[in-house]
Coordinates of C-alpha atoms (C1' of nucleotides) in Angstrom, one line a residue:
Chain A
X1 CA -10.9 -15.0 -20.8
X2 CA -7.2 -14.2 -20.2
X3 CA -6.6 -11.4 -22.4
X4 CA -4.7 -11.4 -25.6
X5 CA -1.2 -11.6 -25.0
X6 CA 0.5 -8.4 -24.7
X7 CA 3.6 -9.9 -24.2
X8 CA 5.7 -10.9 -27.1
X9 CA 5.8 -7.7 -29.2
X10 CA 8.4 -8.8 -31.7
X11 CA 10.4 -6.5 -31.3
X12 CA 12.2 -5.7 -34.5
X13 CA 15.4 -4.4 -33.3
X14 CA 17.9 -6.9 -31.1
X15 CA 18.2 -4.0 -28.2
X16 CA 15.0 -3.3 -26.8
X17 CA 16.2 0.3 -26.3
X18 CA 13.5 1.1 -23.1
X19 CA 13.8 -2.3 -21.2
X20 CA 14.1 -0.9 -17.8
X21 CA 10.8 1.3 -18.2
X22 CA 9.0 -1.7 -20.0
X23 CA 9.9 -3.6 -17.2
X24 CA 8.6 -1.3 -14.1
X25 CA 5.8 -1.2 -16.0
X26 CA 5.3 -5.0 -16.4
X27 CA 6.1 -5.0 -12.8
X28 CA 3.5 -2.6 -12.0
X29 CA 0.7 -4.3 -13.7
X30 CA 1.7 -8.0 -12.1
X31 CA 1.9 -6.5 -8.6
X32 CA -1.0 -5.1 -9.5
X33 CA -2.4 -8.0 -10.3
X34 CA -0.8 -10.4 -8.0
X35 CA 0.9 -8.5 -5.3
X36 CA 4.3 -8.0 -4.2
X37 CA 4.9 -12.2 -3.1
X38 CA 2.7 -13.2 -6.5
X39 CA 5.0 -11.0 -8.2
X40 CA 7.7 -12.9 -10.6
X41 CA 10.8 -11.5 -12.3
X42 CA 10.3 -14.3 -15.4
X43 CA 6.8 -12.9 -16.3
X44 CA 7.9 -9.2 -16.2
X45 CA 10.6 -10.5 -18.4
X46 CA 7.6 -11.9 -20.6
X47 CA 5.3 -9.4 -20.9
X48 CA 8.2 -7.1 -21.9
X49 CA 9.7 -9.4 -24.5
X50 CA 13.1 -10.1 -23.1
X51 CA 14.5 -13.5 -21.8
X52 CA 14.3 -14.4 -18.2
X53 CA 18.4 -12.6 -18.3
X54 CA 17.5 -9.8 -19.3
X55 CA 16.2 -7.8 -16.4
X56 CA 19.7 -8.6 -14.9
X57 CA 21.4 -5.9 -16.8
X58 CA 19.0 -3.3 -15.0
X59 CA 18.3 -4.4 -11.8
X60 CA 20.4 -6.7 -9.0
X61 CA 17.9 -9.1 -8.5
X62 CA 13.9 -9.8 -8.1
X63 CA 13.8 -7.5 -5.3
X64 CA 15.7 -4.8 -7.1
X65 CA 12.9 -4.5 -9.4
X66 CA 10.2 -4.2 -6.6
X67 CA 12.3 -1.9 -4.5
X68 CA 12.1 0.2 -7.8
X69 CA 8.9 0.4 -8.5
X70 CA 8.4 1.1 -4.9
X71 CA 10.4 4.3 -5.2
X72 CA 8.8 5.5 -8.2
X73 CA 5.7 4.8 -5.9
X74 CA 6.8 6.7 -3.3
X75 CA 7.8 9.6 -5.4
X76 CA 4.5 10.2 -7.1
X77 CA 2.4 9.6 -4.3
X78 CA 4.8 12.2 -2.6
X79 CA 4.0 14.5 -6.2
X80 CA 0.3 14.2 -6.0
X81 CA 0.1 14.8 -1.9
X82 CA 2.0 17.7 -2.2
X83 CA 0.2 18.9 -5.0
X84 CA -3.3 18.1 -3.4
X85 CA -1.3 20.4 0.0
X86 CA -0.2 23.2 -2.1
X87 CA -3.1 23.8 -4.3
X88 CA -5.3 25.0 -1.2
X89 CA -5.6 28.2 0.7
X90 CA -5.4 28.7 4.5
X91 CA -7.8 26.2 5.1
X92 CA -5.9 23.5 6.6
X93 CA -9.4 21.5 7.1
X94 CA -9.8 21.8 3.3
X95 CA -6.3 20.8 3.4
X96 CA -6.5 17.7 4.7
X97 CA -9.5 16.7 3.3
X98 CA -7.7 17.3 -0.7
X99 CA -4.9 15.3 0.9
X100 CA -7.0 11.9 1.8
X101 CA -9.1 12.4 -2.0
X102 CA -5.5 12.8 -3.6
X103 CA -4.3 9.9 -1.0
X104 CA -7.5 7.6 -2.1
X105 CA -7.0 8.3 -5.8
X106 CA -3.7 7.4 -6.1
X107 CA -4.6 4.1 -4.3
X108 CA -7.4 3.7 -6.8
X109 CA -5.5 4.4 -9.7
X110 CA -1.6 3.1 -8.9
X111 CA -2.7 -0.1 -7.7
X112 CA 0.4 -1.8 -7.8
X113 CA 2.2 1.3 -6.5
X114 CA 0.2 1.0 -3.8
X115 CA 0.6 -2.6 -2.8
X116 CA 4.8 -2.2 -3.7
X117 CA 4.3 0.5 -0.9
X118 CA 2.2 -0.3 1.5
X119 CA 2.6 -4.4 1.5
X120 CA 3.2 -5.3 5.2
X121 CA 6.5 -6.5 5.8
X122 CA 8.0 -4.9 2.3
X123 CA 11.9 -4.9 3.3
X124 CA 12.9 -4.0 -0.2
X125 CA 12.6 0.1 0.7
X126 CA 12.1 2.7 3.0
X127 CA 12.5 6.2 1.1
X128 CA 12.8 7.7 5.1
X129 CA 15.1 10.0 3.9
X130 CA 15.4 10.4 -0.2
X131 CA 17.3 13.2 -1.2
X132 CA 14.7 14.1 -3.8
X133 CA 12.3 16.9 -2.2
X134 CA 9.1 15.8 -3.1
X135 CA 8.5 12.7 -1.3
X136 CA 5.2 12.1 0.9
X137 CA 6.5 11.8 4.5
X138 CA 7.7 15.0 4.1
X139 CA 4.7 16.4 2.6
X140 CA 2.6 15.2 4.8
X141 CA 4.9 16.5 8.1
X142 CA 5.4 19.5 6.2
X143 CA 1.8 20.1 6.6
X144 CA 1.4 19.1 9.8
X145 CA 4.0 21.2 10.9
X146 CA 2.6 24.5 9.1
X147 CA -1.0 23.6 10.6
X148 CA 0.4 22.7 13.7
X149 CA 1.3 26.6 14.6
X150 CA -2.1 28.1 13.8
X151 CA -3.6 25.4 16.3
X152 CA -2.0 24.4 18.7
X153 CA -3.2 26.4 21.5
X154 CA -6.2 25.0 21.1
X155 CA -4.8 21.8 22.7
X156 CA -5.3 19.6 19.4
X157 CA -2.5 18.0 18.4
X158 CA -2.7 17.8 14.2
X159 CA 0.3 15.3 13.9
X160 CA -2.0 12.9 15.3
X161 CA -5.2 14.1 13.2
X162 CA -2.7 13.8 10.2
X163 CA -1.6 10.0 10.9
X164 CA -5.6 9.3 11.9
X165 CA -6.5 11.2 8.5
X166 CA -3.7 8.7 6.7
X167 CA -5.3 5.6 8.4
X168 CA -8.3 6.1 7.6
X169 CA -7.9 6.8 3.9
X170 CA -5.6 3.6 4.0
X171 CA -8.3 1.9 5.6
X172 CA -11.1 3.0 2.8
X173 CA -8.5 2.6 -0.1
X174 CA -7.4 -1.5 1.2
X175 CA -10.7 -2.1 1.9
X176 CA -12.5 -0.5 -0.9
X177 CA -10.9 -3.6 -3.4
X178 CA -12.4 -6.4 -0.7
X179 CA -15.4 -8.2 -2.6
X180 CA -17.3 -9.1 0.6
X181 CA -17.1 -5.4 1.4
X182 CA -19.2 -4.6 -1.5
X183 CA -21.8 -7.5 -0.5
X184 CA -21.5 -6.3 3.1
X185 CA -22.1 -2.6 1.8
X186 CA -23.3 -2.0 -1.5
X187 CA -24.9 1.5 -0.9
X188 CA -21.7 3.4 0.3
X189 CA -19.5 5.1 -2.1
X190 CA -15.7 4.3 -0.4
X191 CA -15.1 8.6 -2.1
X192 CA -18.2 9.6 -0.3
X193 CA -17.6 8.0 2.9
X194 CA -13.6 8.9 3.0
X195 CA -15.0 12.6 2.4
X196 CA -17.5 12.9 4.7
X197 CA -15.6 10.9 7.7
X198 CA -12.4 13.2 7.4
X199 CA -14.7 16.1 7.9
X200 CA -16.2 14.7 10.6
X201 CA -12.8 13.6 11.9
X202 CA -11.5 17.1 12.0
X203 CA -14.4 18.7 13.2
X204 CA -14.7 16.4 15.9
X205 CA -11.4 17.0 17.0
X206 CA -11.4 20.9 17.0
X207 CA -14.6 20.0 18.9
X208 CA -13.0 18.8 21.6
X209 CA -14.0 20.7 24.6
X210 CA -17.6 19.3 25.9
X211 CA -19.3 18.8 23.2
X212 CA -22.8 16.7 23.7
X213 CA -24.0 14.2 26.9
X214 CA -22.7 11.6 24.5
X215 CA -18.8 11.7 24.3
X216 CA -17.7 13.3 27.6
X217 CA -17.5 9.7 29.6
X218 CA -14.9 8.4 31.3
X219 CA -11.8 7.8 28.9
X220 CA -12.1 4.0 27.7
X221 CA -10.5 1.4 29.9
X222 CA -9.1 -1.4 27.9
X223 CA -6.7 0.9 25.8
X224 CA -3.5 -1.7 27.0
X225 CA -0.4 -0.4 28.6
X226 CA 1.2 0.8 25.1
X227 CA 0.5 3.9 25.3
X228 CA 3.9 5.1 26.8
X229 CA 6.5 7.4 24.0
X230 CA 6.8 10.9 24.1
X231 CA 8.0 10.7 27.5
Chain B
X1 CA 18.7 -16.2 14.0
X2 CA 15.8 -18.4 13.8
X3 CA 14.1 -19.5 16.3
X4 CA 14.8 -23.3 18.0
X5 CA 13.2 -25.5 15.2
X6 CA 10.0 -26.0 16.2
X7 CA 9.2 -28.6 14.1
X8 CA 9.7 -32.1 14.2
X9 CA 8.7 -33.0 17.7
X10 CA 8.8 -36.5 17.1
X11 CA 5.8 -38.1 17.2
X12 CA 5.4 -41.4 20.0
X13 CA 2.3 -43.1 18.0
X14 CA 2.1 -43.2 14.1
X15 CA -0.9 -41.4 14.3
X16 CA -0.6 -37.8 15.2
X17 CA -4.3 -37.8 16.9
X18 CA -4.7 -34.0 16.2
X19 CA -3.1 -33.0 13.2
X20 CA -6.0 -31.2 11.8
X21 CA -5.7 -28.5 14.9
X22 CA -1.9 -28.3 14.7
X23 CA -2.1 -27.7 10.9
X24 CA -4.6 -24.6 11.2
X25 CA -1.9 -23.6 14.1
X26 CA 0.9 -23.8 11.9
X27 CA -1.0 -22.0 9.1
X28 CA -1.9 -19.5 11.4
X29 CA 1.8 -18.8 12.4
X30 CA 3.2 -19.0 8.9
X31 CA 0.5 -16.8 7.3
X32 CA 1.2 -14.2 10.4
X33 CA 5.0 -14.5 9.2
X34 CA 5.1 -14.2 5.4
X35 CA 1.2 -13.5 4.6
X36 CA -1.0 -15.9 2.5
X37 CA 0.8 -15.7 -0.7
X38 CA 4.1 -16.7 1.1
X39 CA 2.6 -19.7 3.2
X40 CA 3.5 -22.8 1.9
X41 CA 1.9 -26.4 3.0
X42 CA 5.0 -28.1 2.7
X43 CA 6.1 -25.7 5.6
X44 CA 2.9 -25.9 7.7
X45 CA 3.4 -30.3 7.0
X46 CA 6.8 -29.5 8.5
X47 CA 6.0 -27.4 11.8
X48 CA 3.5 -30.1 12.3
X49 CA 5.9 -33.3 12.0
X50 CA 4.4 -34.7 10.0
X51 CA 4.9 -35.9 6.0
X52 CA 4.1 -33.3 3.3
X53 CA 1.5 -35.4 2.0
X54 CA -0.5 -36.2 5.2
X55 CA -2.4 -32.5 5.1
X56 CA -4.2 -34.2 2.0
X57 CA -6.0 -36.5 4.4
X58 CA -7.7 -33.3 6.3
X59 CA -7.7 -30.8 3.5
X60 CA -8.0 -30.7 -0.2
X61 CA -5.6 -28.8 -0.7
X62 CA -3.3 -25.6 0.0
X63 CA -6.0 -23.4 -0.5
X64 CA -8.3 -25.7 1.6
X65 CA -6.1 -25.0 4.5
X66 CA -6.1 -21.6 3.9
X67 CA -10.0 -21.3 3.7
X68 CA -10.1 -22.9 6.9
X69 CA -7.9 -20.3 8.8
X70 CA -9.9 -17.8 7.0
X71 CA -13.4 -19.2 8.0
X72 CA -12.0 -19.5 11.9
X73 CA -10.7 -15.9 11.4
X74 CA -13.9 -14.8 10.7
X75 CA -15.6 -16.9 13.6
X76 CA -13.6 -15.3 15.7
X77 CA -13.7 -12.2 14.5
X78 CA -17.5 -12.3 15.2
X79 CA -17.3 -13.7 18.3
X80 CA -15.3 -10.7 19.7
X81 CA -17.0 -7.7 17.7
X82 CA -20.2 -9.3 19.0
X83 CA -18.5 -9.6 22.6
X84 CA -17.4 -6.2 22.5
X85 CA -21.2 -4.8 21.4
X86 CA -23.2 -6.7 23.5
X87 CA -21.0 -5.7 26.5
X88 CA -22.2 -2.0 26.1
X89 CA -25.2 -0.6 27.8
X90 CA -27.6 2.0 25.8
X91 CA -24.9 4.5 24.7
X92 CA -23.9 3.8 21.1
X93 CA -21.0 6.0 20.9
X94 CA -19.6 4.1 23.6
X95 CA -20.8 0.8 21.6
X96 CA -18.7 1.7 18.8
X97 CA -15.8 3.1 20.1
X98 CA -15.7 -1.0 22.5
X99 CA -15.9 -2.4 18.7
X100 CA -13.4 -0.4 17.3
X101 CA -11.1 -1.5 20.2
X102 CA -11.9 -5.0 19.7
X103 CA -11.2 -4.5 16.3
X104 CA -7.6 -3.5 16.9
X105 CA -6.9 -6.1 19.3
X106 CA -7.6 -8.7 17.1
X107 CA -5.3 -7.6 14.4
X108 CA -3.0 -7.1 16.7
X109 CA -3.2 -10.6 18.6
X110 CA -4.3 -12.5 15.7
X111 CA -1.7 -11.7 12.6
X112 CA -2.4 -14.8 11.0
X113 CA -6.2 -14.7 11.2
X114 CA -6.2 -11.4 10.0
X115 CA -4.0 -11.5 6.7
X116 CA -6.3 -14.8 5.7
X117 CA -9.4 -13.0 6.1
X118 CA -8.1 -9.3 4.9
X119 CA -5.3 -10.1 2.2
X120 CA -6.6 -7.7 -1.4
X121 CA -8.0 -11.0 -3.4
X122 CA -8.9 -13.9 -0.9
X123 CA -11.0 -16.0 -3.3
X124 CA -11.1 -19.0 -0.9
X125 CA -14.0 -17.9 0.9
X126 CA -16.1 -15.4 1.8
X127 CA -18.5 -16.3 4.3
X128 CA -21.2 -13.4 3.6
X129 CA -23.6 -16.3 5.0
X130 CA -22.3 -18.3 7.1
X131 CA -25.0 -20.3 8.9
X132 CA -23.0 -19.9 12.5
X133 CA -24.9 -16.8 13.8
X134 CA -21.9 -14.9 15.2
X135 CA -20.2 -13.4 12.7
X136 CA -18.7 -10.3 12.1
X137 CA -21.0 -9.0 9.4
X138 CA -24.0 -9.7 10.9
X139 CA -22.8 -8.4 14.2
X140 CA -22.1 -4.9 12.7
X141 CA -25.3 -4.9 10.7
X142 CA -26.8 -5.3 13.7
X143 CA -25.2 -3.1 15.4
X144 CA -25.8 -0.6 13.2
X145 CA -29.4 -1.4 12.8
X146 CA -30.0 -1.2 16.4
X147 CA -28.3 2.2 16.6
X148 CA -29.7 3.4 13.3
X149 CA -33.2 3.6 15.2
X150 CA -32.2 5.4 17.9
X151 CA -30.4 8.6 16.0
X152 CA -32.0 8.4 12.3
X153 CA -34.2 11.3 13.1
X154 CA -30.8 13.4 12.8
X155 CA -30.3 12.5 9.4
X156 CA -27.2 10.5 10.5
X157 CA -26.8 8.0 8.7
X158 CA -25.2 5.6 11.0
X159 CA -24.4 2.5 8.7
X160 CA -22.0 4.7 7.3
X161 CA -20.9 5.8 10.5
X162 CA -19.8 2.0 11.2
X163 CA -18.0 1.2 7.9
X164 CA -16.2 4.4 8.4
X165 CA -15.0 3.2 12.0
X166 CA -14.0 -0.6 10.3
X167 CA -12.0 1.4 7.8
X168 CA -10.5 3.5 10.4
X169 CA -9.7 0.3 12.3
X170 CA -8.8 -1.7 9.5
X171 CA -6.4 1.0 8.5
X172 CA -5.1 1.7 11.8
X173 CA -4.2 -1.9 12.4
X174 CA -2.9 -2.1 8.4
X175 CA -0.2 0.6 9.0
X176 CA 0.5 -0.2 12.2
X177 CA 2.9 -3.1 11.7
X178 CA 4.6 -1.1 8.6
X179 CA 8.3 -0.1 9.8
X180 CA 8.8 3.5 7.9
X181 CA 5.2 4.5 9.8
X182 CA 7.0 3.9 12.8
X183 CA 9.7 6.0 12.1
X184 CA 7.7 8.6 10.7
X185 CA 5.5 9.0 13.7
X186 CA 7.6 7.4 16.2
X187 CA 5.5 9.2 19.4
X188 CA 1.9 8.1 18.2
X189 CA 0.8 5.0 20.1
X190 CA -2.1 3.5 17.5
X191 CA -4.5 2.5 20.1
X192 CA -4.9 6.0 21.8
X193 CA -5.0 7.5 17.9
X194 CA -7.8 4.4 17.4
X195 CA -9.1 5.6 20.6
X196 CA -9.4 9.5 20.3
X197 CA -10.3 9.2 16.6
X198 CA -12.9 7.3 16.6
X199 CA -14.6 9.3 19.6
X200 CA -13.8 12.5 17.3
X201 CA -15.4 10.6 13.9
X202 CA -18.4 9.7 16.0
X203 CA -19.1 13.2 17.7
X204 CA -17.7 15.1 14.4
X205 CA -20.7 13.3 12.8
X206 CA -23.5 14.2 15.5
X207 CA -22.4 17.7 15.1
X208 CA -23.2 17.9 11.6
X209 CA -25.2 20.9 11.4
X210 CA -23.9 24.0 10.9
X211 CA -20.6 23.8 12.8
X212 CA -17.2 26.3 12.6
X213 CA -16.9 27.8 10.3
X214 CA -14.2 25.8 8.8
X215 CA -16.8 22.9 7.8
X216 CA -19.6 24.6 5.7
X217 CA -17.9 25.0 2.9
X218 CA -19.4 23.6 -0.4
X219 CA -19.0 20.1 -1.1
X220 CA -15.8 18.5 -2.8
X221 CA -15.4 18.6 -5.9
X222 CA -13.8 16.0 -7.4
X223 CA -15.5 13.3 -5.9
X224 CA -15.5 11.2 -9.4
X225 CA -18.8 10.0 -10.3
X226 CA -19.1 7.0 -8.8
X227 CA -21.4 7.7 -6.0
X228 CA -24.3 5.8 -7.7
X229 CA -26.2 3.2 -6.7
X230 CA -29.2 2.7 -4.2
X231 CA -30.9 4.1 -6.9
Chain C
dT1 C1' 34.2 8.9 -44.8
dG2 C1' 35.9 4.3 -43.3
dT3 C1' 37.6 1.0 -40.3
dA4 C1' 38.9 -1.4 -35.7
dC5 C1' 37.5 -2.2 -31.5
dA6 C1' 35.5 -1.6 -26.8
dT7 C1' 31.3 -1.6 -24.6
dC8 C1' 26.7 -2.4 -24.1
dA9 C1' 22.3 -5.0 -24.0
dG10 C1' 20.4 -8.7 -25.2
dT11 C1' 20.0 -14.4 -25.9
dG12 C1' 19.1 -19.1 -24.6
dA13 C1' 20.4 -23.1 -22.4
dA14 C1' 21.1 -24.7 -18.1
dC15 C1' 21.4 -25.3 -12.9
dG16 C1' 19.4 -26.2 -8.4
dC17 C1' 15.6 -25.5 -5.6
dG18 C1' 11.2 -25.9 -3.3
dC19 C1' 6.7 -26.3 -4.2
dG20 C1' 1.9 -28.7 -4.8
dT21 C1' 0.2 -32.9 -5.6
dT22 C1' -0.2 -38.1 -6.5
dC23 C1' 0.5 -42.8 -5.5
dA24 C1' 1.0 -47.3 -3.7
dC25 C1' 2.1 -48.4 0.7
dT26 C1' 1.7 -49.5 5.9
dG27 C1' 1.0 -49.0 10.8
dA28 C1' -2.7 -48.2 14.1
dT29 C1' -7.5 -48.3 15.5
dG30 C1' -12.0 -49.9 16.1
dT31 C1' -15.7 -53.1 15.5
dA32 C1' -18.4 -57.5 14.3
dC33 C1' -18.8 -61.9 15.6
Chain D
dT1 C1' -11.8 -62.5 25.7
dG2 C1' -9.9 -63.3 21.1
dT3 C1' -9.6 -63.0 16.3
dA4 C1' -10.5 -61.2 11.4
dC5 C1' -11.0 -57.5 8.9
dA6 C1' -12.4 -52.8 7.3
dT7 C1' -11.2 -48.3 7.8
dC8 C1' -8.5 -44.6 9.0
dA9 C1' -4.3 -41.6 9.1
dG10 C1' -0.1 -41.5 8.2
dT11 C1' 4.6 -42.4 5.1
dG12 C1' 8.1 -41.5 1.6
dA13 C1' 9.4 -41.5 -3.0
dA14 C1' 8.4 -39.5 -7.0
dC15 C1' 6.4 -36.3 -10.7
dG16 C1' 6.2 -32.1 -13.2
dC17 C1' 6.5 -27.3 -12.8
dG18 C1' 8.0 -22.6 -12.7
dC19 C1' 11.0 -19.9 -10.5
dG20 C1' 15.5 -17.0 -9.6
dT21 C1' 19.8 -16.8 -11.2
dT22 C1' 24.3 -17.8 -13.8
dC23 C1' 27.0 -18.3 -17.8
dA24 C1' 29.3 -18.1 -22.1
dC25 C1' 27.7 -16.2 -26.0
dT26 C1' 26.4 -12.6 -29.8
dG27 C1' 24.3 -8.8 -32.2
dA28 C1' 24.1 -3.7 -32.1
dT29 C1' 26.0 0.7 -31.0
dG30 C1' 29.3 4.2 -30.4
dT31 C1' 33.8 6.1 -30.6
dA32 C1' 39.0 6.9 -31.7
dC33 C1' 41.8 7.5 -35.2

DNA sequence: TGTACATCAGTGAACGCGCGTTCACTGATGTAC
DNA sequence: TGTACATCAGTGAACGCGCGTTCACTGATGTAC
């Protein structure tokens, strides 16, 4: 059942000599497993061989650690985003549709990258402003911004088609891991449908003039009073 | 800091006369504060005023308690979603766009509800078949099934069309509470995005024949090779 | 090349804590007669 | 209407556990001379 266990390698020298990667890596693989609150300093320490002291001479506390590995997170998601944006042409609907596949693989793949991330409430880090270029905000504003000026007078406004393109991939890549989703719909590929709905999301928004009988109703009631900002 | 303590209200009679209730309410709030990993029964005994060993006498345990806030989640849930559908008239657009809504505002007014049912790994329960007629699974299946009838001639295929809006919702409301999205998109107001993208997703995906030119393009790549199944 | 020593990266035992759960108990309630 | 008793819904003390963190320590490494 529980797998054999990885965690006691022996190691044959007393220094470890690569603790701190060992243990983002352990930390990866437990959030992973267990999410950020499941998460426990004592088992990284474990599955990397150390006593429960050790992590202390790398990282301040438990939520040093996390705050790590949500920084390395953040980074690579910022590395693959940016690389999904710069790898296509003028196309900025192609654009955004390699962004939300790059987006849903590196949910699919970084799993507990992902939760270190995007767990609500995580107070550990927010990389708003990291020094280091590549990160994913800026990516993904970057790319706004440049699609932004060969659109706008078209009346769309991309920043918000970026942030709906974002939610929805979130959306797919959270609820893509949910068992009862699967029993609920076991004929939709989560890839497939993130595809296909981003396309219709963007052409539905350059659409936006009258397009069919359908859509052109009054705008919903109900939508609250939050809707103030941008004064 | 913390708010007036809650707790103890001291009790007139021995018996508490309701303590079943005011333990789901406390779960409820404590799950909405620190999520389903961080709630503790000891706590929710606490903000009911009673004895950490009286929640035994109602529940069989922690994860009992947290099965039960799930299973009223999902009644809920239902109740709304199936509120919001059967409110609509013919027009399916509209229909989905009313669910979507509803979606959102019960994220949004139900924190605790919502991390029971949608925490990544709820074993306690998953009430594909619950016996109660309204819930939220059969409600969108309907939904969809109802609408599927109307359209399929077009080749949409509208089940999808309604797990791409819950995903859109679901990640909408997800990234909604997170702080650094806030700060990244401080002018967006989430129910308009919700709003205006789920009217685009719909009438992106009635427009699928030949559109812009943007759209035609061929397929993805990359699309991994998972898109098996319904053989 | 060799030695003394500072620094670094671990150990392992211990602590205090809060948790989930159990247990024998007791106060309150309801029901049979 | 009153009494005996079963049942119910709590108490509170205790348990064992695993956690985060601290501490004095020690083995390994690197550097000055």
């Amino acid at each position: 059942m529980t797998k054999p266990p990885l965690r006691t390698k022996k190691r044959d020298s007393y220094h470890h000599g690569n603790l701190k990667e060992a243990l983002v890596g352990a930390a990866r693989a437990l959030i992973a497993e267990r999410g950020t609150t499941g998460f426990t300093l004592v088992d990284a320490a474990r599955r990397a061989g150390v006593s429960p002291a050790a992590p202390y001479r790398h990282f301040p506390d438990r939520d040093g650690l996390i705050a790590e590995v949500c920084r390395r997170g953040f980074a690579e998601f910022g590395r693959r985003l940016g690389g999904a944006w710069r790898n296509t042409g003028a196309d900025r609907a192609e654009a955004f549709r390699r962004m939300g596949h790059a987006y849903l693989d590196f949910a699919r793949e970084e799993p507990g990258y992902y939760a270190a991330m995007f767990t609500a409430g995580a107070q550990w880090t927010v990389p708003t402003k990291e020094p280091e270029g590549g990160d994913a905000f800026a990516t993904l504003v970057d790319a706004i911004g440049v699609a932004t000026d060969g659109k706008r007078g078209n009346g769309v406004d991309l920043r918000r088609l970026a942030f709906q393109v974002w939610a929805f991939s979130h959306g797919i890549a959270t609820l893509s891991g949910a068992p009862w989703l699967v029993h609920a719909f076991p004929d939709i590929d989560p890839a497939m449908a993130l595809d296909e709905g981003v396309d219709a999301l963007i052409r539905g928004t350059l659409h936006s003039g009258p397009p069919k009988e359908d859509a052109k109703r009054p705008r919903s009631r109900k939508t609250a009073g939050a809707n103030a900002s941008r004064t």
